[in-house]
Coordinates of C-alpha atoms and ligand atoms in Angstrom, one line a residue:
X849 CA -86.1 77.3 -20.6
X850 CA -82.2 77.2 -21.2
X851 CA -81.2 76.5 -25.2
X852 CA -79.8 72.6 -25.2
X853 CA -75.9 72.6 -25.0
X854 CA -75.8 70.1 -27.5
X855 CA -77.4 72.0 -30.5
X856 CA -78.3 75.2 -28.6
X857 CA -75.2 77.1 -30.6
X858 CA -77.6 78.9 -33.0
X859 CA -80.7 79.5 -30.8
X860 CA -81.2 83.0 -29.4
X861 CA -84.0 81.2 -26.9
X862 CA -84.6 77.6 -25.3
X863 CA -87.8 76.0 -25.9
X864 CA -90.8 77.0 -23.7
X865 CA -91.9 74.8 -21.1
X866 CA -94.9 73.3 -23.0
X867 CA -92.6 72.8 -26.4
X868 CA -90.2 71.0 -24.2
X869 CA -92.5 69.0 -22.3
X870 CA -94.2 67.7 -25.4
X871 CA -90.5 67.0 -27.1
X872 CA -89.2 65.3 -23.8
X873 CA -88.1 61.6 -23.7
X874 CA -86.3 61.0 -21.0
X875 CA -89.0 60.5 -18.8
X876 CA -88.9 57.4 -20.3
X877 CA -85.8 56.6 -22.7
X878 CA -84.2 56.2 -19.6
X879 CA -85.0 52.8 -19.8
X880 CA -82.2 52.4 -23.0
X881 CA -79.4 53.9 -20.4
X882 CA -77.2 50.1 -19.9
X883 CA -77.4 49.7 -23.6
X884 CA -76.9 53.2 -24.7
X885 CA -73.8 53.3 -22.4
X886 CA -72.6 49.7 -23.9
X887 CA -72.8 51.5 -27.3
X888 CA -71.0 54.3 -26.5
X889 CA -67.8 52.5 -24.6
X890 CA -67.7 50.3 -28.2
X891 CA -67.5 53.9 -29.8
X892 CA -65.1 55.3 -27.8
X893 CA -63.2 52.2 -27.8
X894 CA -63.3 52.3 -31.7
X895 CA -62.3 55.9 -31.5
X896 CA -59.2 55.0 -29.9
X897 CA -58.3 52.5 -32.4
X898 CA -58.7 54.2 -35.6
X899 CA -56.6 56.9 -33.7
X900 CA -59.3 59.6 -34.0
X901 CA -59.1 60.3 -30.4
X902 CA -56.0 59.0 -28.4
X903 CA -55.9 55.7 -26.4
X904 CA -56.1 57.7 -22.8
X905 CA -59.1 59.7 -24.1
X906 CA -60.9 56.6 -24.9
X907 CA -60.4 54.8 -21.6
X908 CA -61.2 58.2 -19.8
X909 CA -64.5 58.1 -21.8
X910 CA -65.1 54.4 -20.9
X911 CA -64.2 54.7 -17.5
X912 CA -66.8 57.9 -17.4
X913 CA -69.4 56.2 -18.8
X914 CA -69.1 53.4 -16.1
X915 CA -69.4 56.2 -13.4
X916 CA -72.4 57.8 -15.2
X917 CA -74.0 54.1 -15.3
X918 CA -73.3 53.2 -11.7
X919 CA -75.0 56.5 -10.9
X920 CA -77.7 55.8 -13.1
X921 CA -78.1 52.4 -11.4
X922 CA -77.9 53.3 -7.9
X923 CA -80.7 56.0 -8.4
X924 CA -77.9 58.7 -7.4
X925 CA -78.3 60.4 -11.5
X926 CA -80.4 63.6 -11.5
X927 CA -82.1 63.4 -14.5
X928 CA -82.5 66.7 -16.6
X929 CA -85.7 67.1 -18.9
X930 CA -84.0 70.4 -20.3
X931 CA -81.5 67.7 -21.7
X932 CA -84.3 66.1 -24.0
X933 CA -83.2 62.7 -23.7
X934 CA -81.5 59.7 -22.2
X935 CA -78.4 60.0 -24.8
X936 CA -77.9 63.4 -23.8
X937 CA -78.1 63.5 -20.1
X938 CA -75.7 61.2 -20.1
X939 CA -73.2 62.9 -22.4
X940 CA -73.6 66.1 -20.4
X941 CA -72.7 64.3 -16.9
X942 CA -70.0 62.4 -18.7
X943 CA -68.4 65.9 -19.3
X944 CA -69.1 66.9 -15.8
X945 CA -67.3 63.7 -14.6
X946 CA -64.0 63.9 -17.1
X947 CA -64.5 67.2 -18.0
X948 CA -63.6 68.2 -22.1
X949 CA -62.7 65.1 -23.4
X950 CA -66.4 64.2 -22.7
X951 CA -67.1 65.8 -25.6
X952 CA -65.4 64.1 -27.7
X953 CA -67.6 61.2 -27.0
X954 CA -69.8 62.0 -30.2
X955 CA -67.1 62.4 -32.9
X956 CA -68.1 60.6 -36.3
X957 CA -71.6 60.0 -34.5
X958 CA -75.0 61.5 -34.5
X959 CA -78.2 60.8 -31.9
X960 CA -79.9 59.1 -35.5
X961 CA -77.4 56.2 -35.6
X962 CA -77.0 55.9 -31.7
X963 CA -80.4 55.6 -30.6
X964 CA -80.7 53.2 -33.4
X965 CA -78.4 51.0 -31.7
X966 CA -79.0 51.9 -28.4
X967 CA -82.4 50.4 -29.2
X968 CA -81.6 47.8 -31.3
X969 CA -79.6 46.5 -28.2
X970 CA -83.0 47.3 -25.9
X971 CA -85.2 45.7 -28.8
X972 CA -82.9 42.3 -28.6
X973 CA -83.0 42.0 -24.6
X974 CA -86.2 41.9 -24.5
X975 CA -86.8 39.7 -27.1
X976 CA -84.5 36.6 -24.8
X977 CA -86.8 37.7 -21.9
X978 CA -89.7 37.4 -23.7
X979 CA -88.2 33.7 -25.1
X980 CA -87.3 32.5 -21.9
X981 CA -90.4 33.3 -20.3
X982 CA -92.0 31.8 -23.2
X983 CA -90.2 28.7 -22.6
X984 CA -91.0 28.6 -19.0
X985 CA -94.4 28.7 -20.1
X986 CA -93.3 25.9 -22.4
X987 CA -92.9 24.0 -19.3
X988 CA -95.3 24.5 -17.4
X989 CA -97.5 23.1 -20.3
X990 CA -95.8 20.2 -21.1
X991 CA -95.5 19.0 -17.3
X992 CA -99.8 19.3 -17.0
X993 CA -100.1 17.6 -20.1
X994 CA -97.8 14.6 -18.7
X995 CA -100.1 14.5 -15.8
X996 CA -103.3 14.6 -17.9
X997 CA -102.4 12.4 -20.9
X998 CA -105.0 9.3 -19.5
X999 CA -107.9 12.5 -19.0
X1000 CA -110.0 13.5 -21.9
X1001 CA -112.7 16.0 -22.9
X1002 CA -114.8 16.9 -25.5
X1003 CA -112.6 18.8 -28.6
X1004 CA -114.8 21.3 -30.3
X1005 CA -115.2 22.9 -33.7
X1006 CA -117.2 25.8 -33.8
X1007 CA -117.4 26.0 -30.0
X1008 CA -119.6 22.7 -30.5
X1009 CA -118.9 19.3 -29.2
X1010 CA -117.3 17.1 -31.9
X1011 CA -114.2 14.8 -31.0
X1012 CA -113.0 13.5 -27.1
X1013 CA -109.5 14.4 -27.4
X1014 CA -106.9 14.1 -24.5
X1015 CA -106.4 17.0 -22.0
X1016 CA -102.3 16.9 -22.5
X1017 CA -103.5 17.1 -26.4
X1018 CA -105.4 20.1 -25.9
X1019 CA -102.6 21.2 -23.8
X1020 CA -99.9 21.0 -26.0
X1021 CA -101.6 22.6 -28.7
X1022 CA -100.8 25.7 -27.1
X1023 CA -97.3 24.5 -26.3
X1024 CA -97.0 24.5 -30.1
X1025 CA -98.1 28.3 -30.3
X1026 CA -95.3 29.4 -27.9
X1027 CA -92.9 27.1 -29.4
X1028 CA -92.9 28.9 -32.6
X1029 CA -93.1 32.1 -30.7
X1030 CA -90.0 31.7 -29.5
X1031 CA -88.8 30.8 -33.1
X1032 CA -90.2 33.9 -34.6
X1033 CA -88.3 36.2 -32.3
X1034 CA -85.6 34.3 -33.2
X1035 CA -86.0 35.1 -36.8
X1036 CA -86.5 38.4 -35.7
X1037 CA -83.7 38.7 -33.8
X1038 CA -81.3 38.3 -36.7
X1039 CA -82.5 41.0 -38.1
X1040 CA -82.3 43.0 -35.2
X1041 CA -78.7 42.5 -34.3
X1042 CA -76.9 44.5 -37.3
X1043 CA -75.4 48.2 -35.9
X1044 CA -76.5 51.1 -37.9
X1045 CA -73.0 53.0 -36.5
X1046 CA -71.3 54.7 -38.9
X1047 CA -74.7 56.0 -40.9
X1048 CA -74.2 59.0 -38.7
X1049 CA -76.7 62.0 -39.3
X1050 CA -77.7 60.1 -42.3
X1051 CA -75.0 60.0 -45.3
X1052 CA -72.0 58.6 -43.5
X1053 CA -69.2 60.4 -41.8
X1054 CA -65.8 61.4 -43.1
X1055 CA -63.8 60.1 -40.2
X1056 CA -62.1 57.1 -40.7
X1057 CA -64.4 54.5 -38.5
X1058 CA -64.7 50.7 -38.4
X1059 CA -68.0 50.3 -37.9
X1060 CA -67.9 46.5 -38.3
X1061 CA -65.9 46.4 -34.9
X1062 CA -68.3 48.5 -32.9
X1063 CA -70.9 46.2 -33.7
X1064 CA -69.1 43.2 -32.8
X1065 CA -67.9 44.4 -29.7
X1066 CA -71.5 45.2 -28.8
X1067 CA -72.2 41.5 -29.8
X1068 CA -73.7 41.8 -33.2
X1069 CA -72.3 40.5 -36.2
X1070 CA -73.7 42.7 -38.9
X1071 CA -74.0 46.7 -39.9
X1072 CA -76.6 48.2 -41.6
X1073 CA -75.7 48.4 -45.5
X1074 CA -77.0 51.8 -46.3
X1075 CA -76.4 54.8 -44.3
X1076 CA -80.0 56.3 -45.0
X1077 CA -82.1 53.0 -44.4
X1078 CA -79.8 52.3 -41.0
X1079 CA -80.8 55.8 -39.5
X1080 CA -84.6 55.8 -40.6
X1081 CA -85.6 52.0 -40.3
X1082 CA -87.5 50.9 -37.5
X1083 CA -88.9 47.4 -38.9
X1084 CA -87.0 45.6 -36.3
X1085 CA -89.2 47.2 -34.0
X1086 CA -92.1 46.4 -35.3
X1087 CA -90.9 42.6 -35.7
X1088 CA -90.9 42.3 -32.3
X1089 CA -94.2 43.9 -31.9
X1090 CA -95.4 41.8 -34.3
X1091 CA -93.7 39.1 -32.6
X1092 CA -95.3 40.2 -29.2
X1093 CA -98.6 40.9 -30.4
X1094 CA -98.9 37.3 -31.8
X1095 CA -97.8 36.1 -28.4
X1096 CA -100.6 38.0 -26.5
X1097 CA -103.5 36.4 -29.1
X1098 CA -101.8 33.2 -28.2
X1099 CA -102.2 33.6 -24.4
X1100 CA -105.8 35.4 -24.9
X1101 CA -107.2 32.6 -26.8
X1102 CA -106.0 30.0 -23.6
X1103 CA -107.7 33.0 -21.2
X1104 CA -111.2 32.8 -23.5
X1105 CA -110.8 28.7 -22.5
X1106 CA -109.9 29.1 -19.4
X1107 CA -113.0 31.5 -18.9
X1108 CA -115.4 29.4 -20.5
X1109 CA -114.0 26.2 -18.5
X1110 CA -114.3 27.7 -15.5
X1111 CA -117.5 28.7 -15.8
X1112 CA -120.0 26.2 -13.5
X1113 CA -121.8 25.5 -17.1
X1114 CA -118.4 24.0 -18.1
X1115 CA -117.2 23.2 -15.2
X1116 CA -113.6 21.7 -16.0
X1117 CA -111.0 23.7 -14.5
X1118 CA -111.0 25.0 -10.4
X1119 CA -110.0 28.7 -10.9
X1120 CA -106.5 28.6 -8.2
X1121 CA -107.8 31.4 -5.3
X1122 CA -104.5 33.6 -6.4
X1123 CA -105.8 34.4 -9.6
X1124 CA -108.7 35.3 -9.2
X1125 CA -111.3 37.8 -7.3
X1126 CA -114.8 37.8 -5.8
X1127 CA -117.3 39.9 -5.8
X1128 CA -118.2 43.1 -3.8
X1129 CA -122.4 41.7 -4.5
X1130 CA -122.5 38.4 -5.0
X1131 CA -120.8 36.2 -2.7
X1132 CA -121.1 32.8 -4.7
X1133 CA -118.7 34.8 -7.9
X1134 CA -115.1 33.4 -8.3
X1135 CA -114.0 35.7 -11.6
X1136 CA -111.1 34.9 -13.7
X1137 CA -110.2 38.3 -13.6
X1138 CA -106.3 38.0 -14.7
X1139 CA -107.0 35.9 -17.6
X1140 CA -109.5 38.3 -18.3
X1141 CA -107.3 41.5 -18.0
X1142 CA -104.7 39.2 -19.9
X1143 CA -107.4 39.1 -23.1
X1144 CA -108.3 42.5 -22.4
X1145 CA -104.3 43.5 -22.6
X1146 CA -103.9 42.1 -25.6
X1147 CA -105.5 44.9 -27.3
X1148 CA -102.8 47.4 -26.5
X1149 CA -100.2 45.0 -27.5
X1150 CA -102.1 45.5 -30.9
X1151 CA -102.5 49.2 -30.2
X1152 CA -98.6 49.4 -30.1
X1153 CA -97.9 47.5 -33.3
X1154 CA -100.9 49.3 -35.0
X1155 CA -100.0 52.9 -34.3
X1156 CA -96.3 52.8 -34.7
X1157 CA -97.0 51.2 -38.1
X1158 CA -99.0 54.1 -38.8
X1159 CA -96.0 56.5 -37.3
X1160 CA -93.8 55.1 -40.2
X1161 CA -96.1 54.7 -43.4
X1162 CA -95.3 58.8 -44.3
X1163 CA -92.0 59.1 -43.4
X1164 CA -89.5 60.4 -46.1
X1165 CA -85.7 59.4 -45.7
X1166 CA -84.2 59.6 -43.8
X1167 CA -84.7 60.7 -39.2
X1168 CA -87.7 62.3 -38.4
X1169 CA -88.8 62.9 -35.2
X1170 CA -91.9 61.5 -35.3
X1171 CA -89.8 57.9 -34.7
X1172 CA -89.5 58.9 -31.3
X1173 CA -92.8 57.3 -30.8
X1174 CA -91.3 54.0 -31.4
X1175 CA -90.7 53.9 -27.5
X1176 CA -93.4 54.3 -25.3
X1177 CA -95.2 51.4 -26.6
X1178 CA -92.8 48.7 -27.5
X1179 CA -91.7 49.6 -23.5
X1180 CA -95.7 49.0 -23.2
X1181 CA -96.0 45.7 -25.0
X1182 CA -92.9 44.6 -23.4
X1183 CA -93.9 45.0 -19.7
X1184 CA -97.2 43.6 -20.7
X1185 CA -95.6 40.6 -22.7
X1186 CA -93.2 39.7 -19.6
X1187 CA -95.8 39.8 -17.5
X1188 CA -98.6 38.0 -19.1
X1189 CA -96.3 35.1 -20.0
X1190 CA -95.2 34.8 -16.8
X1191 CA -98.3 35.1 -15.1
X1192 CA -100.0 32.6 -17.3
X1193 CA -97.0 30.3 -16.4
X1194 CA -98.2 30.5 -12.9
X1195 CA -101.9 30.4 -13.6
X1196 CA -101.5 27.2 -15.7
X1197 CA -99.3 25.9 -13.0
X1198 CA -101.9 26.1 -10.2
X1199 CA -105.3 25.4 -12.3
X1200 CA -107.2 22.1 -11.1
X1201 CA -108.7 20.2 -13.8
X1202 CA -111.7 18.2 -13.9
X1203 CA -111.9 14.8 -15.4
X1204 CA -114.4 14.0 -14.0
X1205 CA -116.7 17.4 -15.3
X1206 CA -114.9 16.5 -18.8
X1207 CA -116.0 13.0 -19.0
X1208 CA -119.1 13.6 -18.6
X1209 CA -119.1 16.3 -20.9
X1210 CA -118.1 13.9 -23.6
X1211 CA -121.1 11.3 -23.0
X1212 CA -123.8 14.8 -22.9
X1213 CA -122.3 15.9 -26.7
X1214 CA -121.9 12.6 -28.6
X1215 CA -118.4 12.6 -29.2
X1216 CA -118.3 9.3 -30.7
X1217 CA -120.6 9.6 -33.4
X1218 CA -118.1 9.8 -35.8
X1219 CA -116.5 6.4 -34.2
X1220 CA -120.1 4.6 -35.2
X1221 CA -120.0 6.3 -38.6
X1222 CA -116.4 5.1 -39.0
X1223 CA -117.3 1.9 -37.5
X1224 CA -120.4 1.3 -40.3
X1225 CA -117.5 1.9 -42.9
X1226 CA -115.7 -0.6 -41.6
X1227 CA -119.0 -3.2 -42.3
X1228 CA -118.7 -2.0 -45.6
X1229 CA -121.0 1.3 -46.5
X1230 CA -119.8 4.0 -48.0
X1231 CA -118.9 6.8 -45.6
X1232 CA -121.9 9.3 -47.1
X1233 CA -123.9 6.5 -45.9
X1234 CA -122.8 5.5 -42.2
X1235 CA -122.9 8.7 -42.0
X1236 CA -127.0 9.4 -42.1
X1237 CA -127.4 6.4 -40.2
X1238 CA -125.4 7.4 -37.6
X1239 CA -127.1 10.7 -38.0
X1240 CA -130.4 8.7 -37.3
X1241 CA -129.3 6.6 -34.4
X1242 CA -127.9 10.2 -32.8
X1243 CA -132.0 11.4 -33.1
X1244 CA -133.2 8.6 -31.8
X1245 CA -130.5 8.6 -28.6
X1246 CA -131.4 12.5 -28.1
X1247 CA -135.1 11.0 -28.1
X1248 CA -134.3 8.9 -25.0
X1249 CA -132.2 10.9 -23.4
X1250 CA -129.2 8.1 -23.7
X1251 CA -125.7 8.3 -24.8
X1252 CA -125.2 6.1 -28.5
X1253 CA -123.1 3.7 -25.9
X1254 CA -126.1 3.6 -23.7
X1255 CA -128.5 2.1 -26.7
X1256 CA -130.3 -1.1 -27.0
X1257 CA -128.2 -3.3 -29.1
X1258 CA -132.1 -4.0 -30.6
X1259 CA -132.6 0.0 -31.2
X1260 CA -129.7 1.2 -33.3
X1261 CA -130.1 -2.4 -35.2
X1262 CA -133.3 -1.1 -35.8
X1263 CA -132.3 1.6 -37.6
X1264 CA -129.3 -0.5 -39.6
X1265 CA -129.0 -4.2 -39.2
X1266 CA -125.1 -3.7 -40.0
X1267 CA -124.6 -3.0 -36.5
X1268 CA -123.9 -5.8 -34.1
X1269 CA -122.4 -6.3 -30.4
X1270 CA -118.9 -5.1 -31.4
X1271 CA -120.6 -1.7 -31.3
X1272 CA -120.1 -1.3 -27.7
X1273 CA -116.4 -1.5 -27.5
X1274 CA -116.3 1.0 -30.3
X1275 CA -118.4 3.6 -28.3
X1276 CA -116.1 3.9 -25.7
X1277 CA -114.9 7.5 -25.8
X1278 CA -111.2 6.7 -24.3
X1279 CA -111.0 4.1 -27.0
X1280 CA -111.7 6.9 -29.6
X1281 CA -108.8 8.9 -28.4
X1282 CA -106.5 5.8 -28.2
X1283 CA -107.2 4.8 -32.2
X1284 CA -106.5 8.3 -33.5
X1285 CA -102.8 7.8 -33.9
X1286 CA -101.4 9.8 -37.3
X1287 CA -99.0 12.0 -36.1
X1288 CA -100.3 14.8 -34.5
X1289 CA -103.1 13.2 -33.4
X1290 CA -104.7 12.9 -29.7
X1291 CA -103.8 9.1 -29.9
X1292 CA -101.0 8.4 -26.5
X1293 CA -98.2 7.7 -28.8
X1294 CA -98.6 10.4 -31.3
X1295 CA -98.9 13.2 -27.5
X1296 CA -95.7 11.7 -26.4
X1297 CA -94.3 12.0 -29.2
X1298 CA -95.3 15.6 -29.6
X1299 CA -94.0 15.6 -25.8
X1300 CA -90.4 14.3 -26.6
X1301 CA -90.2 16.9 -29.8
X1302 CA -91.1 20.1 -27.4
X1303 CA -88.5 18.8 -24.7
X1304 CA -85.8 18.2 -26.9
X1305 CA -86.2 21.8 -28.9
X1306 CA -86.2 23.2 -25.1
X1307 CA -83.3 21.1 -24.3
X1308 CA -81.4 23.1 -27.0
X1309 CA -78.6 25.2 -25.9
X1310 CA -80.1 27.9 -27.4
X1311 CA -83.7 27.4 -25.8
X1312 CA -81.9 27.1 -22.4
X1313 CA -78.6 30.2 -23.4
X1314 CA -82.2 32.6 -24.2
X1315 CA -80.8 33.3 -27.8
Ligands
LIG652 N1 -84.9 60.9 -28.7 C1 -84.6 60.8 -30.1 C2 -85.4 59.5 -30.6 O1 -85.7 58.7 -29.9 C3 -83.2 60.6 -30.4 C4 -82.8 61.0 -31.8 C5 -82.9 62.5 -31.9 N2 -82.3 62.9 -33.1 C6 -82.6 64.1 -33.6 N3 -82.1 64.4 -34.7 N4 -83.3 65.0 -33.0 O2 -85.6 59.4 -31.8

């Protein structure tokens, strides 16, 4: 293979073709090519300011670059795997385009800083994607849960029966998780938006730069403050991978409900017929296959943040190669991030839910056992105590097969004379979800208020700008 232009001055020989294949990255740092062009035109730009290239040499640079992205874009751009990666194809057609001053383009720069920003920028994007698909998930939530806020089902601990809580409660709960997703990549995101231009190879440059300006003109308001740490750091990425791996368990823990729900032993959701596949044996089988792929994805979210984590734990200051691998899976996480929020957007959107399957399911797992214990406090024993009684009364309802609200008045006095015909109204399991008002609680007033602090934080114009 030919030696690389770019640092091919010393080499007698070019790589073979397995060396380079193995190196290669712009088979898929192609992806970076918008924001490594943005981040070039700032440098050229800055060039021409400090007067380390002249003002026509920088606008014949910009004005290049635009070219070389328009072919990029239109799919004219023959990429060149000889050329190692995205930075430097586009370098070398920029110099085919304007001819010498091309290469001038990398004065005062090195690939170390520049594909830190050039990623930096990528890493950012995708982190307001991810946010506003979040938020559209946000949505989705939040408009089910209005509709549901009179329907209520049993709320388990342990995967057991234990509280009727309302649907839009249980909703919302997740509402909450992607909520304070969205507000984690945005704590993330300041930390991602500071330029690392300027670090150069890795000790700084000696032309006169203003690093400070690049990075504002690409829309960041910070540089890195050590020339070593801004070449060799790639925490930011692994925020966001963090970020999107937390994300993905959110989402998979809705697929494990929406897969146990659906199931006919459940019976409380109608999978929609778009998401979700038959059999090739059994004819009866609807599968939730995409929230099952979506639990199963969430694995290689994790595989992403886990092994470039381990990429970094033995690197010395400052580049190494090895942070190449930093790539391939945030693009990974970040097509399967998009695509699983959105998705579940849709999902959630089309499920049926079924009151009726979730009433019932309330009466079969006496929910409001704790009401009677709470109610035997309120005649004045100690709660240890209502407790084993109601414990008792629970027995002896499993013994005839009844629901506590279905008992003879003359059976659960039996078992504590305490009790009397205000017991009935107690049982009622939509009244138990109507008394538990704190805030936070299933209780109506407490939901809508949880309802009217989720709409105003996505009425912010931040939630709605995607920053
Ligand atoms: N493709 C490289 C990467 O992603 C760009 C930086 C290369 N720098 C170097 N000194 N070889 O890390």
């Amino acid at each position: 293979m030919k030696t690389n232009q770019s640092w091919g001055g010393r080499f007698a020989e070019g790589p073979s073709e397995s060396v380079a294949r193995y190196t290669d990255s712009q088979s898929y740092d192609r992806a970076l090519y918008a924001h490594d062009i943005k981040a070039s035109q700032a440098h050229a730009r800055m060039l021409g300011r400090q007067g380390i290239i002249s003002h026509e040499e920088a606008m014949h640079l910009v004005s290049g670059l635009e070219q070389v992205r328009e072919e990029i874009a239109s799919g004219a751009f023959v990429w060149k795997p000889e050329l190692e990666d995205v930075h430097m194809n586009i370098e070398a057609r920029l110099t085919e385009i304007i001819g010498p001053t091309g290469k001038k383009l990398h004065t005062g720069r090195s690939r170390n800083d520049q594909v830190g920003l050039s990623f930096r920028l990528f890493v950012a994007d995708r982190m307001t994607v991810w946010q506003d698909r979040a938020r559209e998930l946000c949505r989705v939530l939040l408009r089910r849960a209005e509709e549901h806020a009179q329907t209520i089902l049993p709320g388990c601990t342990h995967l057991q029966p234990a509280q009727p809580v309302s649907l839009a409660h249980h909703l919302l709960a997740y509402a909450w998780m992607f909520c304070r997703d969205c507000q984690r990549m945005e704590d993330a995101l300041e930390r991602t938006r500071i330029s690392p231009l300027g670090a150069a190879a890795l000790a700084g440059t000696t032309y006169a730069l203003d690093p400070l300006s690049v990075a504002q003109d690409v829309g960041f308001e910070h540089i890195c403050g050590n020339s070593l740490d801004a070449v060799s750091d790639r925490d930011f990425v692994l925020e966001a991978l963090f970020c999107a791996s937390t994300a993905m368990m959110h989402l998979s823990r809705l697929c494990e409900e929406i897969i146990l729900w659906a199931n006919p032993a459940f019976g409380f959701v109608r999978l929609p017929d778009a998401y979700a596949t038959g059999s090739s044996i059994m004819p009866q089988k609807k599968n939730p296959d995409v929230a099952e792929l979506m639990r199963g994805k969430t694995g290689r979210v994790y595989g992403s943040l886990m092994g470039l984590m381990t990429v970094m734990k033995g690197l010395p200051l400052a580049y190494n190669r090895d942070m190449q691998e930093d790539k391939e899976g945030f693009l990974d996480a970040d097509r399967t991030l998009e695509a699983s929020l959105h998705l579940m957007a849709g999902m959630m959107d089309a499920l049926s839910f079924r009151a009726d399957r979730m009433r019932e399911a309330c009466k079969a797992g006496f929910l409001n056992a704790t009401e009677l214990a709470d109610y035997l406090v309120g005649k004045g024993l100690p709660f240890r105590e209502a407790h084993h009684v109601t414990g008792q009364a629970v027995a002896a309802a499993e013994r005839e097969g009844k629901g506590l609200e279905d008992m003879e008045l003359s059976c659960l006095q039996a078992i504590d004379p305490r009790i009397g015909e205000d017991v009935h109204a107690v049982l009622d399991y939509a009244a138990a979800v109507l008394r538990r008002e704190t805030p936070g609680g299933t209780g109506p007033r407490s939901v809508r208020t949880q309802m009217e602090q989720l709409r105003s934080w996505l009425d912010q114009p931040s939630a709605r700008a995607g920053g």
